[in-house]
mmCIF file of C-alpha atoms and ligand atoms in Angstrom:
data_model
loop_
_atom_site.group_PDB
_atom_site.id
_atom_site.type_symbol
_atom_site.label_atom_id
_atom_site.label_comp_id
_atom_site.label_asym_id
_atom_site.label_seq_id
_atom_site.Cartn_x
_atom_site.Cartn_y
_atom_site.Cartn_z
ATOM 1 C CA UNK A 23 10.116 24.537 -7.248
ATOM 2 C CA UNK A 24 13.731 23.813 -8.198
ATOM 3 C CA UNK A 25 14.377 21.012 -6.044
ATOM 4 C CA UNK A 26 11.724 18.778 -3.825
ATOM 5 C CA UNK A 27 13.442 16.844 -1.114
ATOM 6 C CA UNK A 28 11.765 13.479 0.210
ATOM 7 C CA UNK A 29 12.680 13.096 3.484
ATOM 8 C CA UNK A 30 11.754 9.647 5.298
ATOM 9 C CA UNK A 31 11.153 10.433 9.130
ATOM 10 C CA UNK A 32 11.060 6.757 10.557
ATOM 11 C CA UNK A 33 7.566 5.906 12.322
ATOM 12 C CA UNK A 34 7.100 8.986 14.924
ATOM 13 C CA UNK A 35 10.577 8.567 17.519
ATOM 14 C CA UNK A 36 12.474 12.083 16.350
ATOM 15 C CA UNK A 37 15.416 9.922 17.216
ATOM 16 C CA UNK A 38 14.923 8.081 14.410
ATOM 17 C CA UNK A 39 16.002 10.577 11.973
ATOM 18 C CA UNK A 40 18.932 10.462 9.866
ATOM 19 C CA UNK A 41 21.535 13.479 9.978
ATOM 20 C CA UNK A 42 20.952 13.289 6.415
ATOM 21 C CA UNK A 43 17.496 14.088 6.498
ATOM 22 C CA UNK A 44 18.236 16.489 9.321
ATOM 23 C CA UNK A 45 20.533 18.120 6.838
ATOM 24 C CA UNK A 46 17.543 18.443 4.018
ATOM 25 C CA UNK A 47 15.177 19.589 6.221
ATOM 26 C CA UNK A 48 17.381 22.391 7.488
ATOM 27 C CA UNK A 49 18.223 23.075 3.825
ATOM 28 C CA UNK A 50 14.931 23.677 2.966
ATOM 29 C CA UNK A 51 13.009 26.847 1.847
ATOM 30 C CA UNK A 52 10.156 25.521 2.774
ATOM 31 C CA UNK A 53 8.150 22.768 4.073
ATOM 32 C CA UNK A 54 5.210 20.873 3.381
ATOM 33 C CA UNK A 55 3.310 19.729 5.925
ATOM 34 C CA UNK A 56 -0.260 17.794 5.594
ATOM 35 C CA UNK A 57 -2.743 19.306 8.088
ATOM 36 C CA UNK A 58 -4.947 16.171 8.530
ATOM 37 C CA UNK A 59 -4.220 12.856 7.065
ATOM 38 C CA UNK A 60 -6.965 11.596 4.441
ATOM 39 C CA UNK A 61 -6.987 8.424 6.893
ATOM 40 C CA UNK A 62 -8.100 8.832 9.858
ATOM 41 C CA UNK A 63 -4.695 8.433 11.846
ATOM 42 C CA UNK A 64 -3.854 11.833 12.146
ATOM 43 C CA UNK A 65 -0.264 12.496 11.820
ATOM 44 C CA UNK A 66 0.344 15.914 11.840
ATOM 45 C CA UNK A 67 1.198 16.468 15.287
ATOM 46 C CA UNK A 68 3.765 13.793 15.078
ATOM 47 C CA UNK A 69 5.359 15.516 12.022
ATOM 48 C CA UNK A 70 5.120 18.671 13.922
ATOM 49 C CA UNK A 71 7.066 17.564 16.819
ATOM 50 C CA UNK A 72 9.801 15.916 14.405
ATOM 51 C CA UNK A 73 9.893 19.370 12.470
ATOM 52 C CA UNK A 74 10.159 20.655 16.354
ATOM 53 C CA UNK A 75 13.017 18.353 17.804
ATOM 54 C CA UNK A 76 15.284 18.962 14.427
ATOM 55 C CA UNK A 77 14.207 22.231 12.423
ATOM 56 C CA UNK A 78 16.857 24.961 13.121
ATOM 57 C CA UNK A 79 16.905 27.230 10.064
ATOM 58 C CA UNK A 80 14.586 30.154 11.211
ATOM 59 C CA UNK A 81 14.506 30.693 7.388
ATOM 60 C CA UNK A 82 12.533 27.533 6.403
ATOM 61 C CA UNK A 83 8.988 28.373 6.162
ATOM 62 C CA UNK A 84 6.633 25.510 7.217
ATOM 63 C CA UNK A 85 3.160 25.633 5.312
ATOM 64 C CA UNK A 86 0.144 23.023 6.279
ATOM 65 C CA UNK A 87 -2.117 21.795 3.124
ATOM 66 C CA UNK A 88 -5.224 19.816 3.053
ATOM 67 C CA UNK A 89 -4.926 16.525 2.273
ATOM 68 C CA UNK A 90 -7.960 15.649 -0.264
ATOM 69 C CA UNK A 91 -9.985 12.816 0.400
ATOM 70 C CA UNK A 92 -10.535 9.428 -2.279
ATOM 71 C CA UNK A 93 -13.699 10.131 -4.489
ATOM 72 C CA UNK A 94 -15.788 7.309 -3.054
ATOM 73 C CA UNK A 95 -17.950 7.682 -6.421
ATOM 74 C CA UNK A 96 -14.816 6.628 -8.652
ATOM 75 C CA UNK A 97 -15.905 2.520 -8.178
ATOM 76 C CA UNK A 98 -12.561 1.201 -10.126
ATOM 77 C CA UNK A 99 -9.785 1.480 -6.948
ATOM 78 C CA UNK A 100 -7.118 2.096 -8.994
ATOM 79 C CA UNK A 101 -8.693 4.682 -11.119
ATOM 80 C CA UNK A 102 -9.793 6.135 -7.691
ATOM 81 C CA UNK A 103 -5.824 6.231 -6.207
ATOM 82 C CA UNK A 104 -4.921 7.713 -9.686
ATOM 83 C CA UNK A 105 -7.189 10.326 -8.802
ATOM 84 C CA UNK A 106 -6.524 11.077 -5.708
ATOM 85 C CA UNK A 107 -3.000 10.843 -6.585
ATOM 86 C CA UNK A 108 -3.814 13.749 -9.392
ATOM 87 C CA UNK A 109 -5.397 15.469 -6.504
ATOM 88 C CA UNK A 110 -2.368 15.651 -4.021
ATOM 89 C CA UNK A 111 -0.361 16.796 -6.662
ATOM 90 C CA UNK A 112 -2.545 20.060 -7.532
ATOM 91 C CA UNK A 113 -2.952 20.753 -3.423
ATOM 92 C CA UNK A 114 0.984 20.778 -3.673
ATOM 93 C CA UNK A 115 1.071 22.733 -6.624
ATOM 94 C CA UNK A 116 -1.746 25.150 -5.536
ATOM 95 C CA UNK A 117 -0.080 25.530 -2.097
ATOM 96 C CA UNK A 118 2.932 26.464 -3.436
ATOM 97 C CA UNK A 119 1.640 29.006 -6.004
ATOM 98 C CA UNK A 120 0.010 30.987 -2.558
ATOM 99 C CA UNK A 121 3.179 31.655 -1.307
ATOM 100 C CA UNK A 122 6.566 33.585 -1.745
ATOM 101 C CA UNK A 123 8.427 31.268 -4.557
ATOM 102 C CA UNK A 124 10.576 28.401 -3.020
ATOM 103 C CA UNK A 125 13.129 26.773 -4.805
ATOM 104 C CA UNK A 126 13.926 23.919 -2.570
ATOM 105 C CA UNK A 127 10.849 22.706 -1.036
ATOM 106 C CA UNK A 128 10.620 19.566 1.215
ATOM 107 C CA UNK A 129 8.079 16.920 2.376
ATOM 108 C CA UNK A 130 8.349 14.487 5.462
ATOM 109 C CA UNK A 131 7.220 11.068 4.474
ATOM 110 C CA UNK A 132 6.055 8.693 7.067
ATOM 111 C CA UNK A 133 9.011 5.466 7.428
ATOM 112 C CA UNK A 134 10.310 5.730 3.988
ATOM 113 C CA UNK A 135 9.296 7.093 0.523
ATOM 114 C CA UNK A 136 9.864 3.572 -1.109
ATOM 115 C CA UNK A 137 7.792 1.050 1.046
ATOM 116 C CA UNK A 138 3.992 1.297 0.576
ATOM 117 C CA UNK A 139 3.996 5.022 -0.011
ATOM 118 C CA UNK A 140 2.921 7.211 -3.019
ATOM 119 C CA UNK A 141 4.770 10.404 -2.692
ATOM 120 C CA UNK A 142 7.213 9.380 -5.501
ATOM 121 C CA UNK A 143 4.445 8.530 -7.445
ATOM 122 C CA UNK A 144 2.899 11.996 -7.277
ATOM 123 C CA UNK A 145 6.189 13.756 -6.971
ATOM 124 C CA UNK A 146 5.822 12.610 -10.930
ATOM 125 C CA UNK A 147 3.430 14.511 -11.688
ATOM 126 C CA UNK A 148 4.268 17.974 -10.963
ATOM 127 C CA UNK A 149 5.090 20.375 -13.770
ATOM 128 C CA UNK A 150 7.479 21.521 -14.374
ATOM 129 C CA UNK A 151 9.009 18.609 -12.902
ATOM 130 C CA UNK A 152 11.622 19.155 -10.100
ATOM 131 C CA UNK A 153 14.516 17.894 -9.160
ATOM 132 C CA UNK A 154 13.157 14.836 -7.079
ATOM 133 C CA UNK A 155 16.207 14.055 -4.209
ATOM 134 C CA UNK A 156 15.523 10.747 -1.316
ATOM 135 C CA UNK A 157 17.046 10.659 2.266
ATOM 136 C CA UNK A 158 15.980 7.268 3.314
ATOM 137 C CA UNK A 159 13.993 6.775 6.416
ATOM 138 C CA UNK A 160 13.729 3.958 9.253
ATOM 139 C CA UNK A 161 10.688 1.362 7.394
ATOM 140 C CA UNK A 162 7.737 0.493 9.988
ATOM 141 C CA UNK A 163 9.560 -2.923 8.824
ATOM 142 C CA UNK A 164 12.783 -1.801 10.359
ATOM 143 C CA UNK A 165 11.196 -0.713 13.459
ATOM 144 C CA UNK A 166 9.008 -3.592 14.425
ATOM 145 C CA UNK A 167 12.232 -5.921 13.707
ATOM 146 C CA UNK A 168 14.318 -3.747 16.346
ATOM 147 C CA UNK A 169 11.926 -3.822 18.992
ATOM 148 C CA UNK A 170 11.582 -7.284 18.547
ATOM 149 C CA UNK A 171 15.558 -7.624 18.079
ATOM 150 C CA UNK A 172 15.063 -10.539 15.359
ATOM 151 C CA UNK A 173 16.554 -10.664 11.840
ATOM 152 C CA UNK A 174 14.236 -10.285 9.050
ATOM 153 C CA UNK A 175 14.868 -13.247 7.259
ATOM 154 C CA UNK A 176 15.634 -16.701 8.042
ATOM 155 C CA UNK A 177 19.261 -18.198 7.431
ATOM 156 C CA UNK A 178 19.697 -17.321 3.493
ATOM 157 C CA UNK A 179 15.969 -17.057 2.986
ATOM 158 C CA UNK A 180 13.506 -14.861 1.079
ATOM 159 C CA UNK A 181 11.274 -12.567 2.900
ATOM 160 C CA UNK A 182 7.647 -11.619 1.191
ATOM 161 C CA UNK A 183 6.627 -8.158 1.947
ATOM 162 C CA UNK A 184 2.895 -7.926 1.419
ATOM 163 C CA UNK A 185 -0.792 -6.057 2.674
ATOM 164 C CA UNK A 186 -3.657 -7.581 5.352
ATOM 165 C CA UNK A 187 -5.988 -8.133 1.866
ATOM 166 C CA UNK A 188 -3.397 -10.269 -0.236
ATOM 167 C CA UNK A 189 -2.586 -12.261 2.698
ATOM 168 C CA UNK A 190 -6.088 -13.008 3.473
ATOM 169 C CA UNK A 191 -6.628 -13.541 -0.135
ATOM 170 C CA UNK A 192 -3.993 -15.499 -1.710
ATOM 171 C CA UNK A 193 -3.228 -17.060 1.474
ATOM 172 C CA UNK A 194 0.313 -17.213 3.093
ATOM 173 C CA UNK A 195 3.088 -17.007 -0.172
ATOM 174 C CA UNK A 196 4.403 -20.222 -1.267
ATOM 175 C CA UNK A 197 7.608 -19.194 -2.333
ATOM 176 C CA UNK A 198 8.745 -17.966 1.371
ATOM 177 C CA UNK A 199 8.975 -18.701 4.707
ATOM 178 C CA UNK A 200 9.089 -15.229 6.107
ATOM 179 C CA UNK A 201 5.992 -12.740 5.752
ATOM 180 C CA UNK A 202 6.225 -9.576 6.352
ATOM 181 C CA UNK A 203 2.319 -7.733 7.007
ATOM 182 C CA UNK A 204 1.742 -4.019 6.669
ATOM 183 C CA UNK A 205 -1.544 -2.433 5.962
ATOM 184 C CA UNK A 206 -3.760 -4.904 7.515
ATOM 185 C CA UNK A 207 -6.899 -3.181 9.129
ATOM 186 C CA UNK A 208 -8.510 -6.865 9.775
ATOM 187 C CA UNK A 209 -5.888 -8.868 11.460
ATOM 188 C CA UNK A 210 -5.498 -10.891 7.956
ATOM 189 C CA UNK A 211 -3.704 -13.220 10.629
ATOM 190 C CA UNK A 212 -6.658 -15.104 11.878
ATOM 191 C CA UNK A 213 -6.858 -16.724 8.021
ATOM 192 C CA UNK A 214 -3.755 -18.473 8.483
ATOM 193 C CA UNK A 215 -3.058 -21.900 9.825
ATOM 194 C CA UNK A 216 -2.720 -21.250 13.931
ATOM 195 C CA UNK A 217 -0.568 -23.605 14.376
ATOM 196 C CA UNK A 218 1.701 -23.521 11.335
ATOM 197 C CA UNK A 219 3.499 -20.029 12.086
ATOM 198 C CA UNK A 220 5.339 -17.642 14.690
ATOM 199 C CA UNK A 221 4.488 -14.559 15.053
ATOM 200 C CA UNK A 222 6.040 -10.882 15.965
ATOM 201 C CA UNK A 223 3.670 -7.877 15.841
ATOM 202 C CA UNK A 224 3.746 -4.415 16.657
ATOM 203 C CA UNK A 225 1.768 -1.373 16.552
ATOM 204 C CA UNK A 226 2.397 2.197 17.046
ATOM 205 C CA UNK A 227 5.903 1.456 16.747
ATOM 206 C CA UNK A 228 7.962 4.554 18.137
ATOM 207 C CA UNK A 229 5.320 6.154 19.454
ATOM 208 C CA UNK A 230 4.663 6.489 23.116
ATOM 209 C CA UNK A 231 1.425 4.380 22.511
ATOM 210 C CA UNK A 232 3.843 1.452 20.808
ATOM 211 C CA UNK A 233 3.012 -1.850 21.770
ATOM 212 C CA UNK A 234 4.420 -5.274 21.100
ATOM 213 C CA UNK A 235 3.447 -9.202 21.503
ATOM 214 C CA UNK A 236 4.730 -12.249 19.611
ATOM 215 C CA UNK A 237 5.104 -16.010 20.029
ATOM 216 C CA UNK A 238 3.252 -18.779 18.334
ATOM 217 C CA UNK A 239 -0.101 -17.720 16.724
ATOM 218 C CA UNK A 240 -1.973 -20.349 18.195
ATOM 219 C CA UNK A 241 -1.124 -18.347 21.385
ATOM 220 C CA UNK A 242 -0.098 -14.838 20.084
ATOM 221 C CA UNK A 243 -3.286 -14.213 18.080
ATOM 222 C CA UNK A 244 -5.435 -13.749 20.653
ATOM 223 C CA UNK A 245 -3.487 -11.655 22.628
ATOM 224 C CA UNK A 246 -2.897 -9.105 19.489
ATOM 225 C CA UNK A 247 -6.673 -8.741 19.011
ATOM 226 C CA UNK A 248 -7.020 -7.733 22.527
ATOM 227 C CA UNK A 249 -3.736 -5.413 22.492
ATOM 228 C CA UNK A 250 -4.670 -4.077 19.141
ATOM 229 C CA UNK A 251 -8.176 -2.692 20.486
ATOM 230 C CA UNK A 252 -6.590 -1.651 23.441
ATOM 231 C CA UNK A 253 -4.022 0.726 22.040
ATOM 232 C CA UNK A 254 -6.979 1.856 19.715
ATOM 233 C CA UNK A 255 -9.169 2.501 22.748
ATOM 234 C CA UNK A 256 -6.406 4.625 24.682
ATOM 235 C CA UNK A 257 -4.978 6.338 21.563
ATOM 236 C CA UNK A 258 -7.637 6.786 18.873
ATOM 237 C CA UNK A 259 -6.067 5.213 16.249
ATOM 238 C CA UNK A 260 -3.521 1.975 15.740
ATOM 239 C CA UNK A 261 -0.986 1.501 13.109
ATOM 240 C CA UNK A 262 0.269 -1.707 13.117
ATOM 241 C CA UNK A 263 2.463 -4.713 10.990
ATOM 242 C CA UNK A 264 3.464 -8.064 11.696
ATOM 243 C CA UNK A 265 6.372 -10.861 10.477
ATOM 244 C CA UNK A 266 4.794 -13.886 10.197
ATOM 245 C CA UNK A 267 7.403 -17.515 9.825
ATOM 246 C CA UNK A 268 6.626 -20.972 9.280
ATOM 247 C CA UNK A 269 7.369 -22.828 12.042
ATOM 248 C CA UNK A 270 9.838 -25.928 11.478
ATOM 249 C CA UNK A 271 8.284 -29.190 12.504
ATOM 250 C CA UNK A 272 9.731 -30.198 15.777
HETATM 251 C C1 SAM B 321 0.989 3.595 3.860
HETATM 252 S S1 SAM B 321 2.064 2.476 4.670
HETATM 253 C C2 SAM B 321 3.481 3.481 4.896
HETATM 254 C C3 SAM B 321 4.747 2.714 5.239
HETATM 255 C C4 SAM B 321 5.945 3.613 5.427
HETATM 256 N N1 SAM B 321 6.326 4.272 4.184
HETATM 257 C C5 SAM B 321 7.158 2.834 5.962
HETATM 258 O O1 SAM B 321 8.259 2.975 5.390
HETATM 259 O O2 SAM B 321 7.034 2.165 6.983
HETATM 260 C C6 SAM B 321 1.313 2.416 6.253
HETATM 261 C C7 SAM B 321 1.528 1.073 6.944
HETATM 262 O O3 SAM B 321 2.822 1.047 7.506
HETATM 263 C C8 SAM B 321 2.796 0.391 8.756
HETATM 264 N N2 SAM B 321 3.189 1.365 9.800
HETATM 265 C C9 SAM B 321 3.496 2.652 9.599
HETATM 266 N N3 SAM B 321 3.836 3.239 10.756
HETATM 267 C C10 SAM B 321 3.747 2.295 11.706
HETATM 268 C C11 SAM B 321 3.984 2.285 13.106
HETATM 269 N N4 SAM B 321 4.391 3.387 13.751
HETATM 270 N N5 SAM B 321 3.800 1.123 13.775
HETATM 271 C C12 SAM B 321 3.400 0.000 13.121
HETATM 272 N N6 SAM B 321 3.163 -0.038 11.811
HETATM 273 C C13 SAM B 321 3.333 1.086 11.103
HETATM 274 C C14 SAM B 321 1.403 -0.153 8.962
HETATM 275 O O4 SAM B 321 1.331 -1.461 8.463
HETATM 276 C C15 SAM B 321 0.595 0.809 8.109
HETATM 277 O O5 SAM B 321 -0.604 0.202 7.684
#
């Protein structure tokens, strides 16, 4: 592998794409596709269809790998991800060495490579190392704001991007009004203060299953639980993130 091209694909709507990333994909010997997700939000088919609505080379091969699972034995979590991370990289590598040599080779990446996502970080550690090119993809961030149609931030303020455990851990951040909640499996919400924030919520986001609430969590919380179980119910699995702001006192 010459060249490996990360290619963000937005949250599951194909229209989401950038031509950019169109362009790579098409430019690509060959693709890497994960067969199963090591979480148990299965992906695949959605990166299928987005290799279906926009691949047009008939040359670019698309391959399927295993994704490996985290060693549950390794106790220490970041010696575990660094593992697993080691891991992905030799599926990659291995993959690649069982089939006619590509020089370009290219991986969809869920949203984009540089919010909450490793593949940069393994990218690293193939050798020899590639040429390692980005085409930036729509964040679940972006997504939930545009379905919502609200600005990130507040007038000239600071927005905290942060996971479900720090939130429920360290509480909401001091130094921002504006909290943005991705990887939360727990509804870290219910910690908070009900009556000290707004909130807007979505999950699925650009999939057909996508579902949205907000309002004030006194009132909104509730309703999320019950919306949150319900698209897990009907869809087997729920993806979700949330902006949390302080609310001015009245
Ligand atoms: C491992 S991170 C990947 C984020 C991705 N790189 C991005 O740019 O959005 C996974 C988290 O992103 C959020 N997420 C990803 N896809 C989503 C979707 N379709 N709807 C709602 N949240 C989503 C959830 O908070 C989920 O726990």
């Amino acid at each position: 592998v010459q060249h490996l091209s990360l290619i963000g694909i937005g949250t599951g709507n194909p229209d989401h794409l950038t031509l950019a990333g169109i362009k790579a994909m098409n430019l690509a010997d060959l693709i890497l596709v994960p067969r199963k997700g090591a979480d148990k939000d299965d992906l695949a088919a959605v990166r299928l269809s987005i290799l279906d609505a926009h691949l047009r080379n008939p040359a670019t091969r698309v391959v399927s790998f295993d994704m490996p699972v985290r060693d549950p034995r390794i106790a220490d979590y970041t010696a575990r991800v660094e593992a697993w991370h080691d891991a992905i990289a030799r599926v990659w590598a291995d993959t690649l060495a069982g089939q006619a040599p590509a020089a370009r080779v290219a991986l969809l990446v869920w949203g984009d490579p540089s919010l909450y996502d490793s593949t940069l970080r393994i990218a690293a550690r193939l050798r020899p190392q590639p040429k390692v090119t980005v085409e930036p993809g729509i964040t679940a961030l972006q997504a939930l704001t545009a379905a919502h149609a609200i600005p990130l931030n507040a007038l000239g303020g600071p927005v905290v991007i942060t996971t479900g455990r720090a939130l429920r851990d360290a509480g909401f951040p001091v130094a921002s009004d504006t909290c943005a909640v991705m990887l939360d499996g727990d509804c870290a919400f219910q910690s908070l203060d009900p009556k000290a924030y707004h909130i807007w919520w979505g999950a699925n986001l650009g999939l057909d299953s996508q579902s949205l609430c907000s309002g004030p969590l006194q009132e909104a919380g509730p309703r999320i639980l019950a919306a949150r179980a319900q698209v897990r119910a009907a869809h087997g699995w729920v993806m979700d993130i949330y902006l949390l702001r302080r609310q001015t006192q009245p």
